[in-house]
Tab-separated table of C-alpha atoms in Angstrom:
chain	number	residue	atom	x	y	z
A	1	MET	CA	16.709	25.506	-7.000
A	2	PRO	CA	14.570	23.637	-4.476
A	3	LEU	CA	13.497	20.099	-5.174
A	4	ASN	CA	10.069	19.963	-6.730
A	5	SER	CA	9.758	16.281	-7.171
A	6	TYR	CA	11.620	13.169	-6.232
A	7	ASP	CA	12.991	12.905	-9.749
A	8	ASP	CA	15.105	15.990	-9.106
A	9	LEU	CA	17.323	14.195	-6.616
A	10	ASN	CA	20.925	13.861	-7.745
A	11	ASP	CA	23.422	11.154	-6.798
A	12	ILE	CA	24.889	13.040	-3.857
A	13	GLN	CA	21.442	13.690	-2.412
A	14	MET	CA	20.533	10.040	-2.881
A	15	ASP	CA	23.671	9.080	-0.985
A	16	VAL	CA	22.689	11.403	1.838
A	17	LEU	CA	19.311	9.698	2.092
A	18	ARG	CA	20.958	6.304	1.982
A	19	GLU	CA	23.193	7.333	4.875
A	20	ILE	CA	20.207	8.572	6.852
A	21	GLY	CA	18.588	5.208	6.254
A	22	ASN	CA	21.738	3.441	7.304
A	23	ILE	CA	22.087	5.286	10.579
A	24	GLY	CA	18.385	5.136	11.335
A	25	SER	CA	18.039	1.447	10.650
A	26	GLY	CA	21.282	0.705	12.502
A	27	ASN	CA	19.795	2.269	15.589
A	28	ALA	CA	16.445	0.582	15.098
A	29	ALA	CA	18.114	-2.799	14.660
A	30	THR	CA	20.188	-2.259	17.802
A	31	ALA	CA	17.021	-1.498	19.728
A	32	LEU	CA	15.364	-4.637	18.365
A	33	SER	CA	18.432	-6.712	19.054
A	34	SER	CA	18.535	-5.673	22.697
A	35	MET	CA	14.812	-6.362	23.087
A	36	VAL	CA	14.992	-9.895	21.749
A	37	SER	CA	18.610	-10.475	22.879
A	38	ARG	CA	19.938	-11.848	19.653
A	39	PRO	CA	21.938	-10.375	16.778
A	40	ILE	CA	20.094	-8.621	13.991
A	41	ASN	CA	21.720	-8.006	10.614
A	42	ILE	CA	21.034	-5.015	8.437
A	43	LYS	CA	21.720	-4.512	4.764
A	44	VAL	CA	22.769	-1.379	2.932
A	45	PRO	CA	19.569	0.639	2.437
A	46	LYS	CA	18.024	1.065	-0.963
A	47	ILE	CA	16.502	4.272	-2.214
A	48	ASN	CA	13.514	3.733	-4.388
A	49	ILE	CA	11.645	6.406	-6.208
A	50	LEU	CA	8.585	4.537	-6.450
A	51	ASP	CA	6.862	2.188	-8.256
A	52	TYR	CA	4.733	0.273	-5.777
A	53	GLU	CA	4.371	-2.742	-8.014
A	54	GLN	CA	8.145	-3.083	-7.920
A	55	VAL	CA	8.277	-2.869	-4.141
A	56	MET	CA	5.534	-5.448	-3.831
A	57	SER	CA	7.233	-7.902	-6.120
A	58	ASN	CA	10.474	-7.406	-4.152
A	59	LEU	CA	8.560	-8.259	-1.010
A	60	GLY	CA	7.222	-11.506	-2.399
A	61	GLY	CA	4.187	-10.394	-4.398
A	62	PRO	CA	1.143	-8.313	-3.503
A	63	GLU	CA	-0.580	-11.161	-1.670
A	64	GLU	CA	2.290	-11.939	0.694
A	65	LEU	CA	1.039	-11.891	4.278
A	66	MET	CA	2.908	-9.304	6.335
A	67	VAL	CA	2.599	-7.304	9.504
A	68	GLY	CA	2.516	-3.584	8.770
A	69	ILE	CA	3.170	-0.957	11.433
A	70	LEU	CA	2.485	2.580	10.300
A	71	LEU	CA	3.641	5.784	11.975
A	72	ALA	CA	3.109	9.347	10.872
A	73	LEU	CA	5.992	11.822	11.077
A	74	SER	CA	5.331	15.403	12.027
A	75	GLY	CA	7.194	18.398	13.408
A	76	GLU	CA	9.918	19.727	11.120
A	77	ILE	CA	9.707	16.658	8.893
A	78	ASP	CA	6.448	15.374	7.456
A	79	GLY	CA	5.879	11.973	6.048
A	80	MET	CA	5.341	8.393	7.032
A	81	MET	CA	7.311	5.515	8.276
A	82	MET	CA	6.356	1.899	7.961
A	83	PHE	CA	7.690	-1.370	9.274
A	84	LEU	CA	6.894	-4.445	7.262
A	85	LEU	CA	7.600	-7.649	9.096
A	86	HIS	CA	7.367	-11.038	7.512
A	87	LYS	CA	4.999	-13.304	9.375
A	88	ASP	CA	7.845	-15.591	10.485
A	89	PHE	CA	9.864	-12.669	11.742
A	90	ALA	CA	6.951	-11.287	13.771
A	91	HIS	CA	6.268	-14.771	15.073
A	92	MET	CA	9.854	-15.217	16.222
A	93	THR	CA	9.950	-11.769	17.796
A	94	VAL	CA	6.802	-12.425	19.792
A	95	ASN	CA	8.122	-15.742	21.053
A	96	ASP	CA	11.424	-14.166	22.095
A	97	LEU	CA	9.899	-11.127	23.647
A	98	LEU	CA	7.137	-12.755	25.637
A	99	GLY	CA	8.992	-15.996	26.301
A	100	CYS	CA	6.078	-17.912	24.866
A	101	ASP	CA	6.056	-20.715	22.381
A	102	LEU	CA	3.369	-20.037	19.844
A	103	GLU	CA	3.458	-22.629	17.128
A	104	ASP	CA	1.364	-20.858	14.599
A	105	PHE	CA	1.328	-17.148	13.928
A	106	ASN	CA	-2.408	-17.324	13.300
A	107	GLN	CA	-2.910	-18.002	17.008
A	108	ILE	CA	-1.670	-14.604	18.070
A	109	GLY	CA	-3.956	-12.664	20.341
A	110	GLU	CA	-4.277	-9.097	21.484
A	111	MET	CA	-1.387	-9.361	23.908
A	112	GLU	CA	0.988	-10.508	21.170
A	113	MET	CA	-0.285	-7.901	18.749
A	114	SER	CA	0.349	-5.141	21.223
A	115	ALA	CA	3.856	-6.517	21.876
A	116	ILE	CA	4.649	-6.278	18.155
A	117	GLN	CA	3.222	-2.795	18.048
A	118	GLU	CA	5.460	-1.781	20.924
A	119	VAL	CA	8.480	-3.217	19.138
A	120	GLY	CA	7.561	-1.028	16.173
A	121	ASN	CA	7.219	1.954	18.443
A	122	ILE	CA	10.635	1.510	20.046
A	123	MET	CA	12.344	0.818	16.726
A	124	ALA	CA	10.715	3.845	15.122
A	125	ALA	CA	11.753	6.048	18.018
A	126	SER	CA	15.374	4.870	17.725
A	127	TYR	CA	15.383	5.394	13.979
A	128	VAL	CA	13.850	8.831	14.180
A	129	ASN	CA	16.043	9.951	17.087
A	130	ALA	CA	19.176	9.093	15.155
A	131	MET	CA	17.834	10.796	12.057
A	132	SER	CA	16.773	13.839	14.005
A	133	GLN	CA	20.209	14.203	15.640
A	134	MET	CA	22.007	13.767	12.362
A	135	ILE	CA	20.068	16.418	10.482
A	136	GLY	CA	19.262	18.691	13.397
A	137	LEU	CA	15.508	18.825	12.925
A	138	ASP	CA	12.761	17.972	15.384
A	139	ILE	CA	10.689	14.989	14.330
A	140	ASN	CA	7.675	13.624	16.168
A	141	ILE	CA	6.215	10.212	15.610
A	142	SER	CA	2.601	9.243	16.067
A	143	VAL	CA	1.309	6.264	18.002
A	144	PRO	CA	1.881	3.209	15.826
A	145	ASP	CA	-1.004	1.623	14.014
A	146	MET	CA	-0.841	-1.983	12.958
A	147	CYS	CA	-2.457	-4.442	10.621
A	148	VAL	CA	-1.785	-7.971	9.419
A	149	ASP	CA	-2.771	-8.452	5.799
A	150	MET	CA	-1.603	-8.708	2.200
A	151	VAL	CA	1.363	-6.440	1.638
A	152	GLY	CA	-0.316	-4.854	-1.385
A	153	ALA	CA	-3.272	-3.800	0.718
A	154	ILE	CA	-1.000	-2.470	3.469
A	155	LEU	CA	1.035	-0.434	0.993
A	156	SER	CA	-2.082	1.024	-0.574
A	157	VAL	CA	-2.314	3.285	2.471
A	158	PRO	CA	0.938	5.226	1.932
A	159	ALA	CA	0.388	4.925	-1.827
A	160	ILE	CA	-2.911	6.758	-1.529
A	161	HIS	CA	-1.528	9.314	0.892
A	162	PHE	CA	1.261	10.301	-1.457
A	163	ALA	CA	-0.856	9.992	-4.596
A	164	ASN	CA	-2.820	12.913	-3.243
A	165	ILE	CA	0.265	15.095	-3.057
A	166	SER	CA	2.551	13.941	-5.824
A	167	GLU	CA	2.692	11.147	-8.319
A	168	LYS	CA	5.706	9.445	-6.903
A	169	ILE	CA	7.019	8.755	-3.484
A	170	ILE	CA	10.453	8.063	-2.180
A	171	LEU	CA	11.186	5.047	-0.087
A	172	ILE	CA	14.299	4.641	1.968
A	173	GLU	CA	14.129	0.929	2.348
A	174	ASP	CA	16.134	-0.944	4.952
A	175	GLU	CA	16.236	-4.655	5.164
A	176	PHE	CA	17.068	-6.541	8.328
A	177	ASP	CA	16.992	-10.120	9.422
A	178	SER	CA	17.985	-12.259	12.310
A	179	THR	CA	20.846	-14.705	12.117
A	180	GLN	CA	18.565	-17.549	13.097
A	181	ASN	CA	15.743	-16.808	10.793
A	182	SER	CA	16.077	-15.905	7.183
A	183	ALA	CA	12.768	-14.053	7.120
A	184	SER	CA	13.724	-10.498	6.388
A	185	SER	CA	11.846	-7.390	7.299
A	186	HIS	CA	11.774	-3.858	6.077
A	187	ILE	CA	11.660	-0.308	7.299
A	188	LEU	CA	10.243	2.180	4.845
A	189	MET	CA	10.909	5.870	5.431
A	190	MET	CA	8.774	8.149	3.318
A	191	PRO	CA	9.452	11.870	3.735
A	192	ASP	CA	7.479	14.320	1.617
A	193	VAL	CA	9.171	16.642	-0.901
A	194	ASP	CA	9.298	19.728	1.333
A	195	SER	CA	10.931	17.704	4.060
A	196	LEU	CA	13.620	16.538	1.655
A	197	ASN	CA	14.473	20.162	0.964
A	198	LYS	CA	14.779	20.842	4.688
A	199	ILE	CA	16.974	17.784	5.177
A	200	MET	CA	19.346	18.828	2.396
A	201	GLN	CA	19.488	22.434	3.580
A	202	ASN	CA	20.235	21.462	7.152
A	203	LEU	CA	23.006	19.172	6.073
A	204	GLY	CA	24.501	21.876	3.867
A	205	ILE	CA	23.926	19.943	0.655
A	206	ASP	CA	23.395	22.020	-2.462
A	207	ILE	CA	19.903	21.885	-3.797
B	1	MET	CA	-7.251	-22.883	-19.209
B	2	SER	CA	-8.334	-19.357	-19.889
B	3	GLN	CA	-5.964	-16.465	-19.888
B	4	ILE	CA	-5.473	-14.433	-16.714
B	5	ILE	CA	-4.852	-10.731	-17.109
B	6	THR	CA	-3.505	-8.749	-14.175
B	7	VAL	CA	-4.755	-5.247	-13.537
B	8	GLY	CA	-2.237	-3.214	-11.509
B	9	ILE	CA	-2.768	-0.245	-9.205
B	10	SER	CA	-4.404	2.656	-11.052
B	11	ASP	CA	-4.766	0.483	-14.092
B	12	LEU	CA	-7.673	-1.021	-16.023
B	13	ASN	CA	-8.234	-3.707	-18.594
B	14	VAL	CA	-10.904	-5.465	-20.614
B	15	VAL	CA	-11.226	-9.071	-21.742
B	16	LYS	CA	-13.706	-10.997	-23.876
B	17	ALA	CA	-14.517	-14.583	-22.795
B	18	PRO	CA	-12.702	-16.859	-22.207
B	19	GLY	CA	-10.498	-14.976	-19.782
B	20	VAL	CA	-10.153	-13.813	-16.201
B	21	LEU	CA	-9.191	-10.383	-14.958
B	22	VAL	CA	-7.509	-10.145	-11.584
B	23	THR	CA	-6.378	-7.307	-9.367
B	24	TYR	CA	-4.366	-8.188	-6.292
B	25	ALA	CA	-4.559	-6.882	-2.769
B	26	LEU	CA	-7.101	-4.090	-2.873
B	27	GLY	CA	-6.717	-2.187	0.375
B	28	SER	CA	-8.355	1.207	0.505
B	29	CYS	CA	-8.417	1.180	-3.279
B	30	VAL	CA	-11.591	0.052	-5.032
B	31	GLY	CA	-11.944	-2.570	-7.761
B	32	ILE	CA	-14.736	-1.895	-10.236
B	33	ALA	CA	-15.833	-5.031	-12.085
B	34	LEU	CA	-18.114	-4.374	-15.054
B	35	TYR	CA	-19.742	-7.064	-17.159
B	36	ASP	CA	-21.889	-7.377	-20.242
B	37	PRO	CA	-23.547	-10.828	-19.936
B	38	LEU	CA	-24.591	-11.048	-23.589
B	39	ALA	CA	-21.304	-10.053	-25.231
B	40	HIS	CA	-19.301	-11.765	-22.448
B	41	VAL	CA	-17.084	-8.739	-22.135
B	42	ALA	CA	-15.576	-8.022	-18.714
B	43	GLY	CA	-13.783	-4.883	-17.605
B	44	LEU	CA	-11.888	-4.237	-14.393
B	45	SER	CA	-10.508	-1.012	-12.973
B	46	HIS	CA	-8.398	-0.505	-9.829
B	47	ILE	CA	-8.725	3.082	-8.628
B	48	MET	CA	-6.812	4.765	-5.803
B	49	LEU	CA	-8.549	8.079	-5.248
B	50	PRO	CA	-12.070	9.447	-5.510
B	51	SER	CA	-11.660	12.496	-7.680
B	52	SER	CA	-9.260	13.998	-10.190
B	53	LEU	CA	-10.586	17.487	-9.496
B	54	GLN	CA	-8.098	18.517	-6.808
B	55	MET	CA	-5.149	17.122	-8.730
B	56	ALA	CA	-2.995	19.407	-10.821
B	57	SER	CA	-1.420	16.761	-13.000
B	58	ALA	CA	-4.470	14.575	-13.421
B	59	ALA	CA	-4.342	14.563	-17.205
B	60	ASN	CA	-2.020	11.610	-17.593
B	61	GLN	CA	-3.341	9.770	-14.569
B	62	VAL	CA	-6.907	9.081	-15.641
B	63	MET	CA	-6.875	5.489	-14.413
B	64	LYS	CA	-6.050	6.539	-10.853
B	65	PHE	CA	-9.372	8.249	-10.082
B	66	ALA	CA	-12.919	6.966	-9.814
B	67	ASP	CA	-14.387	9.840	-11.797
B	68	THR	CA	-12.026	9.515	-14.751
B	69	ALA	CA	-11.350	5.763	-14.856
B	70	ILE	CA	-14.967	4.617	-15.185
B	71	PRO	CA	-15.713	6.475	-18.462
B	72	VAL	CA	-12.430	5.168	-19.940
B	73	LEU	CA	-13.271	1.615	-18.902
B	74	LEU	CA	-16.764	1.842	-20.401
B	75	LYS	CA	-15.414	3.162	-23.662
B	76	LYS	CA	-12.865	0.388	-23.836
B	77	MET	CA	-15.522	-2.252	-23.147
B	78	GLU	CA	-17.666	-0.848	-25.918
B	79	SER	CA	-14.754	-1.173	-28.309
B	80	TYR	CA	-14.727	-4.889	-27.417
B	81	GLY	CA	-18.371	-5.186	-28.360
B	82	ALA	CA	-20.084	-4.517	-25.031
B	83	SER	CA	-23.277	-2.525	-24.930
B	84	HIS	CA	-23.513	0.232	-22.358
B	85	PHE	CA	-27.128	-0.511	-21.408
B	86	ARG	CA	-26.397	-4.183	-20.633
B	87	ILE	CA	-23.395	-3.513	-18.390
B	88	LYS	CA	-23.808	-4.188	-14.690
B	89	ALA	CA	-21.286	-3.504	-11.940
B	90	LYS	CA	-19.852	-5.334	-8.967
B	91	ILE	CA	-17.495	-3.476	-6.671
B	92	ALA	CA	-15.061	-4.466	-3.934
B	93	GLY	CA	-12.390	-2.915	-1.722
B	94	GLY	CA	-12.410	0.428	0.071
B	95	ALA	CA	-11.250	-1.039	3.363
B	96	GLN	CA	-9.790	0.928	6.220
B	97	MET	CA	-6.517	-0.906	6.729
B	98	PHE	CA	-5.314	1.043	9.750
B	99	SER	CA	-7.915	1.954	12.315
B	100	GLY	CA	-6.232	4.821	14.113
B	101	ILE	CA	-5.243	7.138	11.293
B	102	ASN	CA	-6.448	10.664	11.812
B	103	ASN	CA	-4.446	12.209	8.999
B	104	SER	CA	-6.972	14.162	6.957
B	105	SER	CA	-5.941	12.843	3.560
B	106	LEU	CA	-6.241	9.267	4.730
B	107	ALA	CA	-9.160	9.212	7.134
B	108	ASN	CA	-11.954	7.174	5.600
B	109	ILE	CA	-10.289	7.206	2.199
B	110	GLY	CA	-11.661	3.736	1.502
B	111	GLN	CA	-15.175	4.869	2.259
B	112	ARG	CA	-14.728	8.024	0.169
B	113	ASN	CA	-13.499	5.913	-2.732
B	114	VAL	CA	-16.568	3.687	-2.508
B	115	ILE	CA	-18.907	6.682	-2.427
B	116	ALA	CA	-17.187	8.245	-5.442
B	117	VAL	CA	-17.365	4.991	-7.405
B	118	LYS	CA	-21.078	4.630	-6.665
B	119	GLU	CA	-21.740	8.199	-7.681
B	120	GLU	CA	-19.851	7.830	-10.938
B	121	LEU	CA	-21.644	4.564	-11.764
B	122	ARG	CA	-24.971	6.203	-11.065
B	123	ARG	CA	-24.030	9.063	-13.361
B	124	ALA	CA	-23.159	6.524	-16.070
B	125	ASN	CA	-26.494	4.803	-15.429
B	126	ILE	CA	-24.942	1.503	-14.411
B	127	GLN	CA	-26.557	-0.624	-11.764
B	128	ILE	CA	-24.484	-2.135	-8.959
B	129	ILE	CA	-25.585	-5.731	-8.434
B	130	ALA	CA	-23.016	-6.837	-5.861
B	131	GLU	CA	-20.781	-5.099	-3.381
B	132	ASP	CA	-18.104	-6.251	-0.958
B	133	THR	CA	-16.659	-3.063	0.459
B	134	GLY	CA	-15.423	-1.464	3.669
B	135	LYS	CA	-14.280	-3.333	6.774
B	136	ASP	CA	-10.602	-3.677	7.528
B	137	TYR	CA	-8.961	-6.246	5.297
B	138	GLY	CA	-7.348	-6.552	1.892
B	139	ARG	CA	-9.059	-8.298	-0.996
B	140	THR	CA	-7.949	-9.870	-4.249
B	141	LEU	CA	-10.587	-9.673	-6.958
B	142	TYR	CA	-11.058	-12.131	-9.839
B	143	LEU	CA	-13.570	-11.347	-12.552
B	144	ASP	CA	-14.462	-14.207	-14.881
B	145	ALA	CA	-15.513	-13.159	-18.381
B	146	ASP	CA	-17.430	-16.433	-18.883
B	147	ASP	CA	-20.197	-15.652	-16.422
B	148	GLY	CA	-19.291	-12.303	-14.851
B	149	SER	CA	-18.728	-13.831	-11.435
B	150	MET	CA	-16.569	-11.878	-9.035
B	151	ARG	CA	-14.463	-13.963	-6.684
B	152	ILE	CA	-12.985	-12.229	-3.643
B	153	LYS	CA	-10.078	-13.749	-1.806
B	154	SER	CA	-8.795	-12.535	1.540
B	155	VAL	CA	-6.114	-13.578	3.993
B	156	ASN	CA	-7.530	-15.614	6.890
B	157	ARG	CA	-11.074	-14.483	6.205
B	158	GLY	CA	-12.043	-16.825	3.429
B	159	GLU	CA	-13.289	-16.500	-0.084
B	160	TRP	CA	-16.584	-15.399	-1.582
B	161	VAL	CA	-18.151	-15.507	-4.990
B	162	TRP	CA	-20.522	-12.694	-5.972
C-alpha cells in the first residue's frame, strides 16, 4: 500500500530517511569544511513529522534570528530544502570565506549575503547529489533564496507550502557545527509524500 | 503584571482585560487582532492560508484559514461579553519572506492571505482601523486587552504601536 501521509511511515522507512539525511549532510558538511578550511561536525539526523512549534522551540524559540536559505527540489523528487544558520555561524563563515573581519553580523552587506547564499548553493548541491546517487533518482535544485529574520517567520514559508498539500510535513533535520564555534546550524529536507513513495520504491523498501 | 497568552500557528485565543495576547514571528501568515473597547475583550487569530475551500480535510483545521477562523474568533469573543458591532480590527503580517519564489502555491501567499482576511472582515462587517502588512520581514504581534493597542516587533527594523 503506498504511503498516503507521513504518519504511515514505519521504523524501517524512518531509518532509511535518517540514512539519506546522514549521507546528504555528510557531503554538505564536507563541502562546507573545504570552503572554510576547518573541521565541521555533524550529528545523527533527526526525523520529525512535524509540529513547527516544536522545531522552533528546538531552534531557540520563534524569535531567534537566523539566516534561512531556501531551495526548491524538482525533477523526480519534489519538495523543499532549507538551511538554517545561526547568526554566529553565518558570521564566522563569512569571515572565513572572504578573509574579512566583520565584528558585527548586522554590518553585512550585499557581498557577504551573496557569499552565504553561494555556500548554501554548494552545500545543497552536495547534499542532493549524494541523495540522488543513493536512491537513483534525478533531483534538480532551484537557485537559492535567502532571508535573515526570525526563525518562526522563515519557517512559515515551508509550513504554508505543505499546509496546502497535507496537514503535516516531514523534516529530515541535520545539525552541524564547527569545532571553534558552538553555534549550530541545520539542514531541513522536506520531500512531499509522493516523493517518499518513489524513494522507498527505488531503494526496494516495502511500502 | 497582566497575563500573557501565546497564540500559536493556526491558533486563536481571547482574553478579557487585564491581559495581553501575543503571536510570535508572523511571516507570510496573518495576525488578526480584534478588540471591543467597551467590554475590553481582545481576540487574536494567527492564520496560515486564505481559504478552506480547496482543502479536503478542512473540517478539523478551522483555525488555519482566514475564512473559517474569523467567524470562530468572533463567536468566542462574544462568549466573553464582546459585542459584534463594537469590534474593530487591526491586522499584521502577510510578508513575502523570500523574494525569488516562483512556486505557484507560495507566490504572493502573504498578499493573498491579507486579501482574504480583509474580505472576510468586510463580510463580517468589521472595520479595519490599522494595518501593518506586506513587505519582507517577520513580525511579532502583541495585543493589549486594556486599550486594544497592537504592538509590532521586528528584528532590526524596530517596533511600532498601532
